[in-house]
Coordinates of C-alpha atoms in Angstrom, one line a residue:
Chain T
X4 CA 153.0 61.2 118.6
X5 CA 152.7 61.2 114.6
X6 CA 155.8 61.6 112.8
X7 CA 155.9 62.0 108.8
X8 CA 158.8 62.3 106.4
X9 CA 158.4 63.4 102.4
X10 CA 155.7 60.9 102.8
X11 CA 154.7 61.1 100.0
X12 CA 152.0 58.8 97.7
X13 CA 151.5 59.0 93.7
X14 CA 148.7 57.2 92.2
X15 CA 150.0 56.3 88.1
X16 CA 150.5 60.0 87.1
X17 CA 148.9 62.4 89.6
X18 CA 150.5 63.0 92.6
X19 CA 147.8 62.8 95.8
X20 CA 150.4 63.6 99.0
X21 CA 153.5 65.5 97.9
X22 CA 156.5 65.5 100.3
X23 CA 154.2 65.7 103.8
X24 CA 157.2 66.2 106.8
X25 CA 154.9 67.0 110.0
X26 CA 155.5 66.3 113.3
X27 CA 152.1 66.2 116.0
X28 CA 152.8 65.9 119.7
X29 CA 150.7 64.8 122.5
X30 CA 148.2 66.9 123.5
X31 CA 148.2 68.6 120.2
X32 CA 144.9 68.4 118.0
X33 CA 145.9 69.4 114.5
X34 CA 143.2 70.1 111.6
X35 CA 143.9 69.0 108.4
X36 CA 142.1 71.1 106.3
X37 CA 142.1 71.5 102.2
X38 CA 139.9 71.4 99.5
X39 CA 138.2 68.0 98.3
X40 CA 140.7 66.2 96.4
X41 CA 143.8 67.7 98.7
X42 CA 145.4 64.7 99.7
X43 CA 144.0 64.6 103.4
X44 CA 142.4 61.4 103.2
X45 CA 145.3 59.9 101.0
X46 CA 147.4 61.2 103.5
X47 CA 145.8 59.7 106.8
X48 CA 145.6 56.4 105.2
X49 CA 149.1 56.6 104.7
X50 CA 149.6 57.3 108.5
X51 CA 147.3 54.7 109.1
X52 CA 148.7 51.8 107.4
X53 CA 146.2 51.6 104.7
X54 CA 148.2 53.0 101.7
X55 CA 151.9 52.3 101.4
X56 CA 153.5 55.4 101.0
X57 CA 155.6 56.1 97.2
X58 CA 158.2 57.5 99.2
X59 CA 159.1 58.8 102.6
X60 CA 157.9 57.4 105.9
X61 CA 155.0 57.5 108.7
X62 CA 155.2 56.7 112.2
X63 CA 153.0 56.3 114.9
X64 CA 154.5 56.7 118.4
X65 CA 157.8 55.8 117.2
X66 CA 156.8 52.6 115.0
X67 CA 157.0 53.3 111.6
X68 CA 153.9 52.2 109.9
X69 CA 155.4 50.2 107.4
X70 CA 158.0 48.2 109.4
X71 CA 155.8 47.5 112.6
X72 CA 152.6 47.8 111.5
X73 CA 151.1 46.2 114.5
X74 CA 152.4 48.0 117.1
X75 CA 151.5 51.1 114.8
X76 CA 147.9 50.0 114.7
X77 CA 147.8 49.5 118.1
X78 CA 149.2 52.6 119.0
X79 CA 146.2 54.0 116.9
X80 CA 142.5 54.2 116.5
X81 CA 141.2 55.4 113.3
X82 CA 138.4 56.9 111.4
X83 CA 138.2 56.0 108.0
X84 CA 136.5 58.3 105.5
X85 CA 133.4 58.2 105.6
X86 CA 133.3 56.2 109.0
X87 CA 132.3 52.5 107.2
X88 CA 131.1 49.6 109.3
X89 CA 129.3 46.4 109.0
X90 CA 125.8 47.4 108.1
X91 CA 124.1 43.8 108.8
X92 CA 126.0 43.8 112.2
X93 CA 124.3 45.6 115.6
X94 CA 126.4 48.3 116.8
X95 CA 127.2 46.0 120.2
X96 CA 128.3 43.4 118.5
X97 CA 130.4 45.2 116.3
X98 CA 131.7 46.8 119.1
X99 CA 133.1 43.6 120.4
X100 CA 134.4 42.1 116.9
X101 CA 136.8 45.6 117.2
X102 CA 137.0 44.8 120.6
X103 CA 138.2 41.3 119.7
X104 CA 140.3 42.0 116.8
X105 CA 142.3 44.6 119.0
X106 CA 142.8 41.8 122.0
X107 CA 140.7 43.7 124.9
X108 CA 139.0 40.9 126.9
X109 CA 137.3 40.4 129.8
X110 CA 136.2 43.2 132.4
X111 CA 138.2 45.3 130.5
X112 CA 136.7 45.1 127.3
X113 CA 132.7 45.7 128.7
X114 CA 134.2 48.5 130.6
X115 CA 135.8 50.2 127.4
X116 CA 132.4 48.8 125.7
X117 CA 130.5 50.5 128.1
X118 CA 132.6 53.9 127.9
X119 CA 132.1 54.4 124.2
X120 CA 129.0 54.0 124.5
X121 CA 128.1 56.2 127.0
X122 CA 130.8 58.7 125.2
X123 CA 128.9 58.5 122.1
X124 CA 125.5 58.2 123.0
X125 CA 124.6 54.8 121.3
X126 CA 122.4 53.3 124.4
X127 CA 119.5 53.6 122.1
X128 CA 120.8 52.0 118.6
X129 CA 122.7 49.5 120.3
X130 CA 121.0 46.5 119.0
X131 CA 119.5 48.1 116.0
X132 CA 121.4 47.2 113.0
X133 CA 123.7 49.6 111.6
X134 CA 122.1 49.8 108.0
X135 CA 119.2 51.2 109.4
X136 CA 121.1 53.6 111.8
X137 CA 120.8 57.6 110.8
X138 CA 123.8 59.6 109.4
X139 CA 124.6 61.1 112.5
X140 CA 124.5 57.8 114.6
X141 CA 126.6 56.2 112.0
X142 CA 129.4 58.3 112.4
X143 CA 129.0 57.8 116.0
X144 CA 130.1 54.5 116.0
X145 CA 132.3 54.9 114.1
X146 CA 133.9 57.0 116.5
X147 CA 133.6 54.8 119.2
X148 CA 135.3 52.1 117.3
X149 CA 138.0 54.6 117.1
X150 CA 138.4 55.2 120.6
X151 CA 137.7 52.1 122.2
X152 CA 140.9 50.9 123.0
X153 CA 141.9 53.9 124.3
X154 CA 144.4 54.7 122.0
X155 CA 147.2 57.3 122.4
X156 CA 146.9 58.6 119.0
X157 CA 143.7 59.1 117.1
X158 CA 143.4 60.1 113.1
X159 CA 139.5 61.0 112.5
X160 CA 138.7 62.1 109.0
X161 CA 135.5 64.0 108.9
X162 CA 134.5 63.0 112.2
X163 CA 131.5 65.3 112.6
X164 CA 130.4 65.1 108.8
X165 CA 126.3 64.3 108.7
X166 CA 126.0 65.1 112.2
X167 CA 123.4 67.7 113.7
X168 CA 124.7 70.9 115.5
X169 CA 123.9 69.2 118.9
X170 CA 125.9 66.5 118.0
X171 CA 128.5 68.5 116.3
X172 CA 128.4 70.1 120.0
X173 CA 129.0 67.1 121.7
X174 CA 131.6 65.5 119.6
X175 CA 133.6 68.6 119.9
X176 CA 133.2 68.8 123.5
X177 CA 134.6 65.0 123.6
X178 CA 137.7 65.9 121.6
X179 CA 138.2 68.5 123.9
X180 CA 137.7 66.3 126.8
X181 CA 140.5 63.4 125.5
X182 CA 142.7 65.9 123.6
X183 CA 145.4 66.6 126.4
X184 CA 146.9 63.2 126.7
X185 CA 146.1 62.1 123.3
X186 CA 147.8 62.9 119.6
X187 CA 144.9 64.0 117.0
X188 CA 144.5 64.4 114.0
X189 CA 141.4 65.5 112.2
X190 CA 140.5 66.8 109.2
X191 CA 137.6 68.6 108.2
X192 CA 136.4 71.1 105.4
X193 CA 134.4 72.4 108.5
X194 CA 135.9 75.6 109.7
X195 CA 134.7 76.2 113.0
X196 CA 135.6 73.3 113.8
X197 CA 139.3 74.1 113.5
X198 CA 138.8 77.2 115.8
X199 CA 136.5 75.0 118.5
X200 CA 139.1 71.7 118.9
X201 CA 142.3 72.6 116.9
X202 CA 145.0 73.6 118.5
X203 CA 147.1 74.1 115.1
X204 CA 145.9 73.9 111.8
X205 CA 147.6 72.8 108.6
X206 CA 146.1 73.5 105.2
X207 CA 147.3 71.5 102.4
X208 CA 146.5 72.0 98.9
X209 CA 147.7 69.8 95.7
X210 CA 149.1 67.5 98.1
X211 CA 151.5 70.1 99.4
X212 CA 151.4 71.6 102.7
X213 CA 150.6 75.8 102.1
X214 CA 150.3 76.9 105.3
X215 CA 151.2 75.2 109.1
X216 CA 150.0 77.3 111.8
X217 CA 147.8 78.5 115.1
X218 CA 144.2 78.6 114.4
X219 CA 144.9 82.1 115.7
X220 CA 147.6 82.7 113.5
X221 CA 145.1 81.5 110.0
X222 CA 143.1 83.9 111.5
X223 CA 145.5 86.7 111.4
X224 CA 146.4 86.4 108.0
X225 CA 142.7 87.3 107.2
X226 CA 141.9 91.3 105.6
X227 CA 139.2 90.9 108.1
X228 CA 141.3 90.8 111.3
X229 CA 141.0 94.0 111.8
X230 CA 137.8 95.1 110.3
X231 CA 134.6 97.2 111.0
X232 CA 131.6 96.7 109.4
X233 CA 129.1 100.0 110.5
X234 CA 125.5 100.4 108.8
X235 CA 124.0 104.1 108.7
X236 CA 120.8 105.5 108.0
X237 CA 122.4 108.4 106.3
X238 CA 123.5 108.3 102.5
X239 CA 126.0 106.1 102.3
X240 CA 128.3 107.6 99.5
X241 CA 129.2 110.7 101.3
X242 CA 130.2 108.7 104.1
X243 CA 132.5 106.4 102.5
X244 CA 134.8 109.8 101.4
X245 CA 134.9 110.4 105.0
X246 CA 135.7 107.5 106.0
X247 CA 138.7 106.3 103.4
X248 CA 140.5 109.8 104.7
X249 CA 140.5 108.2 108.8
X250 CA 143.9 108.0 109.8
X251 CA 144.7 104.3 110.1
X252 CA 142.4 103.2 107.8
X253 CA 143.3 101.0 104.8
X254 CA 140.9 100.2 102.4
X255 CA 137.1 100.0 102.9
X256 CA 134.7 98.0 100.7
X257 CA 130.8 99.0 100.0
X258 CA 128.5 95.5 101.0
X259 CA 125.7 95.0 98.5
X260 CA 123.0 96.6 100.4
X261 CA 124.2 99.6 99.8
X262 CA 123.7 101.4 103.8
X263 CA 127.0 99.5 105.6
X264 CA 130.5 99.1 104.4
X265 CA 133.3 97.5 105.7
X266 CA 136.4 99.9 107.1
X267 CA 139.4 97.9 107.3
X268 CA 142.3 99.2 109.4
X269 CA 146.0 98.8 110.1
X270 CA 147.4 96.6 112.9
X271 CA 147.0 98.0 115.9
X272 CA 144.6 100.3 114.8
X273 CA 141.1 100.2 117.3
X274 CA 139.1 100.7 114.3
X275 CA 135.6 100.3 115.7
X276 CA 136.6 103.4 118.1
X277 CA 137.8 105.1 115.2
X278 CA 134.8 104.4 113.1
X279 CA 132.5 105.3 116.1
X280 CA 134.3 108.4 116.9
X281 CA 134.1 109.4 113.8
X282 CA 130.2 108.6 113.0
X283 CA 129.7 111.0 116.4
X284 CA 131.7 113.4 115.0
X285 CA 129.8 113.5 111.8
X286 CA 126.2 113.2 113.5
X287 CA 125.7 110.1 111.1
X288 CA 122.6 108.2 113.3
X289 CA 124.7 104.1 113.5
X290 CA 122.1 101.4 112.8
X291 CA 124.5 98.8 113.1
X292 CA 128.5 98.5 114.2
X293 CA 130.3 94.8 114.0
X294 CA 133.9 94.1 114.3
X295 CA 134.5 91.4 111.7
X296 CA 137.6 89.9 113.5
X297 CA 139.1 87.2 111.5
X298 CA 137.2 85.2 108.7
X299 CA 139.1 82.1 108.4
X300 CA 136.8 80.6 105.1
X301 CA 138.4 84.2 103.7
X302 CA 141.9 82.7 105.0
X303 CA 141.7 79.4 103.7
X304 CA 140.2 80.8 100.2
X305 CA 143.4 82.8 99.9
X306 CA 145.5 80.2 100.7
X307 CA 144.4 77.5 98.6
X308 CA 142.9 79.3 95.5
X309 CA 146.4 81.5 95.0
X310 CA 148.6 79.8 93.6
X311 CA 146.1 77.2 91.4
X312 CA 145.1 80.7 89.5
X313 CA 148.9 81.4 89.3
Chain V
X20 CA 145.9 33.4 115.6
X21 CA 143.8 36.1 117.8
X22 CA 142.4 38.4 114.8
X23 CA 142.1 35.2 112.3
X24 CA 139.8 33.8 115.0
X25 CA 137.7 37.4 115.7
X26 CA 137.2 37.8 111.6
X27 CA 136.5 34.3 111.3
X28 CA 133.4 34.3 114.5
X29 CA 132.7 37.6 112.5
X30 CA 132.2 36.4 108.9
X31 CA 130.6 32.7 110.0
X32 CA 127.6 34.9 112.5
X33 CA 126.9 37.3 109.6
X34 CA 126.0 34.2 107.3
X35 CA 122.9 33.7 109.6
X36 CA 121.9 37.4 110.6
X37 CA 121.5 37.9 106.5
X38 CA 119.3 35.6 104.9
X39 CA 122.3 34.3 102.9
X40 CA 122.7 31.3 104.9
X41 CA 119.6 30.2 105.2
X42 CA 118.7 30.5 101.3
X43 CA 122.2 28.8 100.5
X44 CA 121.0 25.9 102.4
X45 CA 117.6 25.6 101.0
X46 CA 118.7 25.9 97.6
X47 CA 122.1 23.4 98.6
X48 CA 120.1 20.7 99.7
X49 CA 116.9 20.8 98.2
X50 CA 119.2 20.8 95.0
X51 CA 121.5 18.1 96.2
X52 CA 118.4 15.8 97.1
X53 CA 115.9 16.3 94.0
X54 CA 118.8 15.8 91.1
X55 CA 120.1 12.8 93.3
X56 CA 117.0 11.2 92.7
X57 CA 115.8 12.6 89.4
X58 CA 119.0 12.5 87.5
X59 CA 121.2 10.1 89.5
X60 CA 118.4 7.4 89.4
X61 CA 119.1 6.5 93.0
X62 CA 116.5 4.3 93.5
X63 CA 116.7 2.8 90.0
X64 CA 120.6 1.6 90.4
X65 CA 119.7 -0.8 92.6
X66 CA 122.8 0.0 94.9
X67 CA 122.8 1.1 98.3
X68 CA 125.8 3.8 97.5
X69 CA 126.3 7.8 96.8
X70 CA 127.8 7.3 94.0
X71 CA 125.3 9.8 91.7
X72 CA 125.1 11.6 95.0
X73 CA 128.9 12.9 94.9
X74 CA 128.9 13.2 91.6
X75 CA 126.4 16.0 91.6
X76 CA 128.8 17.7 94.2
X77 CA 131.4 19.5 91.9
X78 CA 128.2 21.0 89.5
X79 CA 126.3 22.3 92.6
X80 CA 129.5 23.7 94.2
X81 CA 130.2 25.3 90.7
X82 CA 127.9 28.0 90.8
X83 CA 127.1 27.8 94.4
X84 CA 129.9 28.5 95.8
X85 CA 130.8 31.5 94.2
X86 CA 127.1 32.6 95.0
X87 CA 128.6 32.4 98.4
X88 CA 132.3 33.7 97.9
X89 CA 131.2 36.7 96.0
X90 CA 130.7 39.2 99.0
X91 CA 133.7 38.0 100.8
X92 CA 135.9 40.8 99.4
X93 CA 133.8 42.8 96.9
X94 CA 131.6 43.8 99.4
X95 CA 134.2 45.2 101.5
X96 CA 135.8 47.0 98.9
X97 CA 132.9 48.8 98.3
X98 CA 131.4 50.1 101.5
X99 CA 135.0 51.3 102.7
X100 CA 134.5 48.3 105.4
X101 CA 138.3 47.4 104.1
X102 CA 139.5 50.1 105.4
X103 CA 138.7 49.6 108.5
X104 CA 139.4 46.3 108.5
X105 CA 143.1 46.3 107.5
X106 CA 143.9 49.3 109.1
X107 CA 143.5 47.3 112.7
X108 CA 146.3 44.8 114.1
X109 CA 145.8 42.4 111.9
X110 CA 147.4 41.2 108.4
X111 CA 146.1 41.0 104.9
X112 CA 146.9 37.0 105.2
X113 CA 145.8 36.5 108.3
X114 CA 142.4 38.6 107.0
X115 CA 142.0 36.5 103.9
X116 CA 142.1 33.2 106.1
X117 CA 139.7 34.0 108.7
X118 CA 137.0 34.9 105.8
X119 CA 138.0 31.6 103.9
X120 CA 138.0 29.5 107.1
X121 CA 134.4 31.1 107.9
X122 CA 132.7 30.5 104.3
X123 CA 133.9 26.5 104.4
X124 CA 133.4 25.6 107.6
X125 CA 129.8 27.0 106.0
X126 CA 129.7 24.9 103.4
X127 CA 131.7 22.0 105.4
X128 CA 128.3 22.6 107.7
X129 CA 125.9 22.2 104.6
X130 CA 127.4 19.5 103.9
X131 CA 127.3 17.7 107.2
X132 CA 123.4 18.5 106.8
X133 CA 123.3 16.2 103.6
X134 CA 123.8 13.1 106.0
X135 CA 120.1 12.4 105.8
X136 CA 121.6 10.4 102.8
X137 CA 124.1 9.1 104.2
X138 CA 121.5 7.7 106.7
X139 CA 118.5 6.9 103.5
X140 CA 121.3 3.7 102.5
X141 CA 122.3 2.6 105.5
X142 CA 118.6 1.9 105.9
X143 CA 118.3 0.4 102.7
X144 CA 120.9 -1.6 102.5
X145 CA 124.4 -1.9 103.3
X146 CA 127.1 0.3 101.5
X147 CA 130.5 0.7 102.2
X148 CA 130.8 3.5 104.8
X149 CA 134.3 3.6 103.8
X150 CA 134.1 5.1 100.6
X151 CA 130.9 7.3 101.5
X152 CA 133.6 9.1 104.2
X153 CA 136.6 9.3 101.3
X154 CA 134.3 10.8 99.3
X155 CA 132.7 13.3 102.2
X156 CA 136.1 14.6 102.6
X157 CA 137.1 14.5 99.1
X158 CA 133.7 16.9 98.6
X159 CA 134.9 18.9 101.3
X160 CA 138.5 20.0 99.9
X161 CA 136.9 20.5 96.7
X162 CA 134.2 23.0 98.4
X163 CA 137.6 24.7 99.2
X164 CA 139.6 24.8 96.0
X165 CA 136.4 25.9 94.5
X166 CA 135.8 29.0 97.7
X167 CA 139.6 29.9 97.0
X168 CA 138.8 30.7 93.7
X169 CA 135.7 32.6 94.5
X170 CA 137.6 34.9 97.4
X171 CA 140.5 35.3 94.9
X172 CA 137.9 36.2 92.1
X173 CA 136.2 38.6 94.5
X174 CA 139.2 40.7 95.7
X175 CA 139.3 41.5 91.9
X176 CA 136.1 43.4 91.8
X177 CA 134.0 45.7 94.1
X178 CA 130.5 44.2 92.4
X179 CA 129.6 41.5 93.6
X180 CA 127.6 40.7 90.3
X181 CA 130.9 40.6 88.4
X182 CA 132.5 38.5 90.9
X183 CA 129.5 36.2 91.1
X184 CA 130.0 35.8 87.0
X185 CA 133.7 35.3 86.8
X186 CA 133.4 33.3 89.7
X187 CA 131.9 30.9 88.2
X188 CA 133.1 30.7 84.7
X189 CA 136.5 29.9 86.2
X190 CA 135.0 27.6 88.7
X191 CA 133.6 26.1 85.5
X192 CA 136.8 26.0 83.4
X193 CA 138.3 24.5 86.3
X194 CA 136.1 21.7 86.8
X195 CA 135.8 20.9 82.9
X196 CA 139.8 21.2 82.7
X197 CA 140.1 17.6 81.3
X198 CA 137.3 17.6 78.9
X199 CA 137.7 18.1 75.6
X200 CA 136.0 21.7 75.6
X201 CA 138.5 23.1 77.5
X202 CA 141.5 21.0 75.8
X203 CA 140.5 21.3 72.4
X204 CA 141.4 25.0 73.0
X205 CA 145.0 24.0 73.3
X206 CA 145.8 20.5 71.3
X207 CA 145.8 23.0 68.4
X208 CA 148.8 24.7 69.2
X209 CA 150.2 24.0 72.9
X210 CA 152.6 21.7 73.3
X211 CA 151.2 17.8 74.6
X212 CA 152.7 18.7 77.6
X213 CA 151.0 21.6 78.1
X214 CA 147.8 20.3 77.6
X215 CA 148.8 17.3 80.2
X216 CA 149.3 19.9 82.4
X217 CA 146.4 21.3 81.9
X218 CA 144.4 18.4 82.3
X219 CA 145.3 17.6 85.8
X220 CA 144.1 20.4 87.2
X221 CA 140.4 19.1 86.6
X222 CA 138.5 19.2 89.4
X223 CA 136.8 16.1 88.0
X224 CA 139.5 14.0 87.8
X225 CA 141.0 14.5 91.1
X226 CA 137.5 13.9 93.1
X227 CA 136.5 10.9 90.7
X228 CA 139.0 8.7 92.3
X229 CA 138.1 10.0 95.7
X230 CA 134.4 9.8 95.0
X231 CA 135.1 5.8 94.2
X232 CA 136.7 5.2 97.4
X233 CA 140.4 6.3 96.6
X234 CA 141.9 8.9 98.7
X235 CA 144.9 9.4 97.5
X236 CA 147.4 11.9 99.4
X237 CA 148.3 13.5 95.9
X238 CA 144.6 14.3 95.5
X239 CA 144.0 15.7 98.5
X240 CA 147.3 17.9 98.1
X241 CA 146.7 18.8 94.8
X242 CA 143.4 20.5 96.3
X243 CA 145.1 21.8 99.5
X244 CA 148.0 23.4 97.1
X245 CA 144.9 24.8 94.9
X246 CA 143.8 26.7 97.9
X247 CA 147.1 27.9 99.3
X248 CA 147.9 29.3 95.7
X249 CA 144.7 31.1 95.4
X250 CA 144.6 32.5 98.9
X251 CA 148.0 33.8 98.2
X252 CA 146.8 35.3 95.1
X253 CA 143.9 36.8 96.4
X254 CA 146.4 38.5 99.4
X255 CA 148.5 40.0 96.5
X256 CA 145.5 41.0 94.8
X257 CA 144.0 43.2 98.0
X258 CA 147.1 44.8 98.2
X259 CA 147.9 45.5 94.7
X260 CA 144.1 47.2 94.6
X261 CA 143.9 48.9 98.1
X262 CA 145.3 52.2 96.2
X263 CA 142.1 52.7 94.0

């Protein structure tokens, strides 16, 4: 369990985190999400022990970060940003320094050595020295040296930054896998990633927390949720008339190509039936019909661009 | 005790998987032998000692050693390794001691490799081993104050360049402390006490007496308390610059 009060962190005149009071629970996988220059990493290396906090407090499964840092840090495995490590050190021996440094020995440790590995795919790096590792692999062990004392809370910034879609794929899938007895946090600047592992999403912007919710809730805050795009071989202009006088219907926007538009309706409307019925009705000949459902970017562009215009 | 240990296997192993230890050898020893016999006119002295041998010692460790010290923290700062580091069970004390432990007990092993000298007048004649071990571990807590200084000086920076320079320029104003270009900067206008003061911290004159065969406790604490004062300072420095 993570716990944060007005943790909060200034750095001379700007303030980075701003008042931060969350709460995650096991088996909850929150995504931190903001624009670069948020706060998220200065706010996970508060949580982690890194940064002291200006005010307020952190703690990890009850130990507050500051007063019992080890048992925090034990409590914990980490991703920094940008997932450093020892270049001139082999990702198997770096592996065990971690190993070391948390105090897993013997069978243990090569069996928890042994489990990353295979977690993360490393078996064919793992005596190549990490400077010459790719991007994606990088990150990788990174990731295992997060989770190799199988910790009960995990804070992963960026974990899948620089890595392929396969791998994207895979470290998703091993969230996924370790999420239900685990705390996580991660944050990303990757949407889909919220909707593929989150099970909660917080947005923060200017340090400030703007929105605390569902993925599916983010999602239904979007003009998009309940949206039609149709594309028609007829003249579109006429059809737009029709269109803005459907019952239901509240706005509808014109895409640059000028042959589809977008119909949006109200809650509860079944647009795309409307829209379809309606095309029949009117003998129009439908090249294309797509609902839009939710379009989260759209979300998170509302949420965090508002209020800096205001 | 456990994490000081796993940084300190850590730090000494990555000396030889770089080339760093190997060219800090070379360079130590081939250094320490040729200016021994060049400039210290061993063979011409006529005495079966080490005299000009130890008194190349706190020159070479000058630049040297902050050659070495320079990555120790400057390094870490800036491939976000810190980060990592610190953020496991571990302290910033008990972080600063492993790497200082690992980069002597790397020079204490260059130095054990200079015993080829040690050996060279035993077989020429016979010199008092006595003196030749005072001054051994006399070298040896000077390597330190001098490694202190060059961790403290590279927790400061996150180029290793600049640490390498101020590194060495206080390694430098430490060593020439009671000379007369450091002192003459203060008999102007400090106090007589002031420049007493600052005229026993010379490096110089604290090994010279070792070096001849004295080792005096006060000596040997004055270098131990050197070290404890600039590991402390160099914990206080890491956490002061962890924010930026």
């Amino acid at each position: 369990m993570i716990e944060t009060e007005h943790l909060t962190r200034r750095f001379d005149l700007f303030t980075a985190v701003d008042d931060l009071t969350l709460r995650v629970e096991p088996g909850e996988v929150l995504g931190f999400l903001g624009p670069n220059g948020a706060g998220k990493s200065t706010a996970m290396k508060m949580i982690s022990g890194f940064l002291a906090p200006s005010e307020g407090c952190a703690a990890v499964c009850g130990h507050d970060v500051v007063a019992e840092p080890h048992a925090a840090r034990l409590a914990l495995g980490y991703l920094p940003e940008g997932a450093p490590a020892y270049a001139e050190m082999v990702p198997h021996a770096f592996l065990r320094f971690i190993a070391d440094m948390r105090g897993l020995r013997g069978e243990h440790r090569r069996r928890r050595i042994d489990t990353v590995v295979e977690q993360l795919h490393l078996g064919p790096v793992l005596y190549q020295p990490i400077a010459t590792l790719s991007k994606g692999f990088k990150r990788r062990v990174g990731l295992a040296q997060a989770l190799l004392h199988d910790p009960p809370v995990l804070i992963l910034d960026e974990p899948t930054d620089g890595l392929d879609p396969n791998q994207k794929h895979e470290v998703r899938r091993l969230i996924n896998t370790i999420a239900p007895e685990k705390t996580i946090v991660v944050s990303t600047h990757i949407l889909e990633e919220v909707e593929s592992v989150c099970t909660r999403a917080v947005v923060i912007r200017s340090g400030r927390v703007v929105a605390d919710d569902t993925p599916a809730g983010l999602l239904a805050r979007s003009r998009y949720r309940n949206a039609v795009t149709v594309a028609i071989a007829e003249e579109i202009g006429n059809a737009i008339d029709v269109l803005k006088g459907l019952p239901g219907v509240t706005g509808i926007e014109r895409a640059a190509d000028g042959h589809s538009v977008t119909v949006f309706g109200e809650d509860g409307l079944d647009t795309a039936a409307r829209v379809r019925e309606c095309c029949q009705v009117q003998g129009w000949t439908v090249t294309a019909l797509r609902a839009e459902g939710g379009r989260l970017d759209d979300v998170f562009r509302d949420i965090t661009a508002s209020e800096t215009a205001a | 005790m456990r994490a000081i240990g796993a940084i300190f296997r850590r730090e000494l192993t990555g000396y030889f998987v770089t080339p760093v230890a190997y060219v800090f050898l070379v360079i130590f020893l081939a250094l320490m032998g040729a200016l021994t016999f060049y400039f210290g006119g061993f063979y011409e002295r006529g005495q079966a000692d080490l005299g000009p041998f130890f008194g190349l010692h706190p020159w070479l460790y000058a630049f040297l050693v902050p050659a070495l010290a320079m990555r120790l923290w400057a390094e870490e700062r800036d491939t976000g390794t810190i980060e990592l580091l610190l953020t496991l069970p571990v302290t910033t004390a008990q972080a600063v001691i492993g790497k200082f432990l690992a980069a002597w007990v790397f020079v204490l092993f260059a130095l054990v490799l200079t015993a080829p000298m040690w050996w060279t007048v035993n077989y020429l004649g016979e010199p008092d081993n006595g003196v030749i071990l005072a001054a051994y571990i006399g070298s040896a807590f000077m390597a330190g104050g001098f490694l202190a200084i060059g961790s403290f000086v590279s927790a400061l920076t996150r180029s290793q360049v600049v640490a390498f320079v101020i590194g060495f320029v206080l390694c430098f104003l430490f060593l020439m402390a009671g000379y007369p270009l450091v002192l003459d900067a203060f008999r102007g206008w400090a106090p007589q006490g002031v420049v007493d003061a600052i005229s026993a911290l010379s490096f110089q004159a604290h090994f010279e007496s070792i070096r001849r065969g004295v080792l005096e406790l006060r000596d040997l604490i004055y270098f131990f308390g050197l070290i404890v004062f600039f590991l402390f300072a160099n914990v206080t420095v890491i956490e002061m610059k962890k924010g930026e």
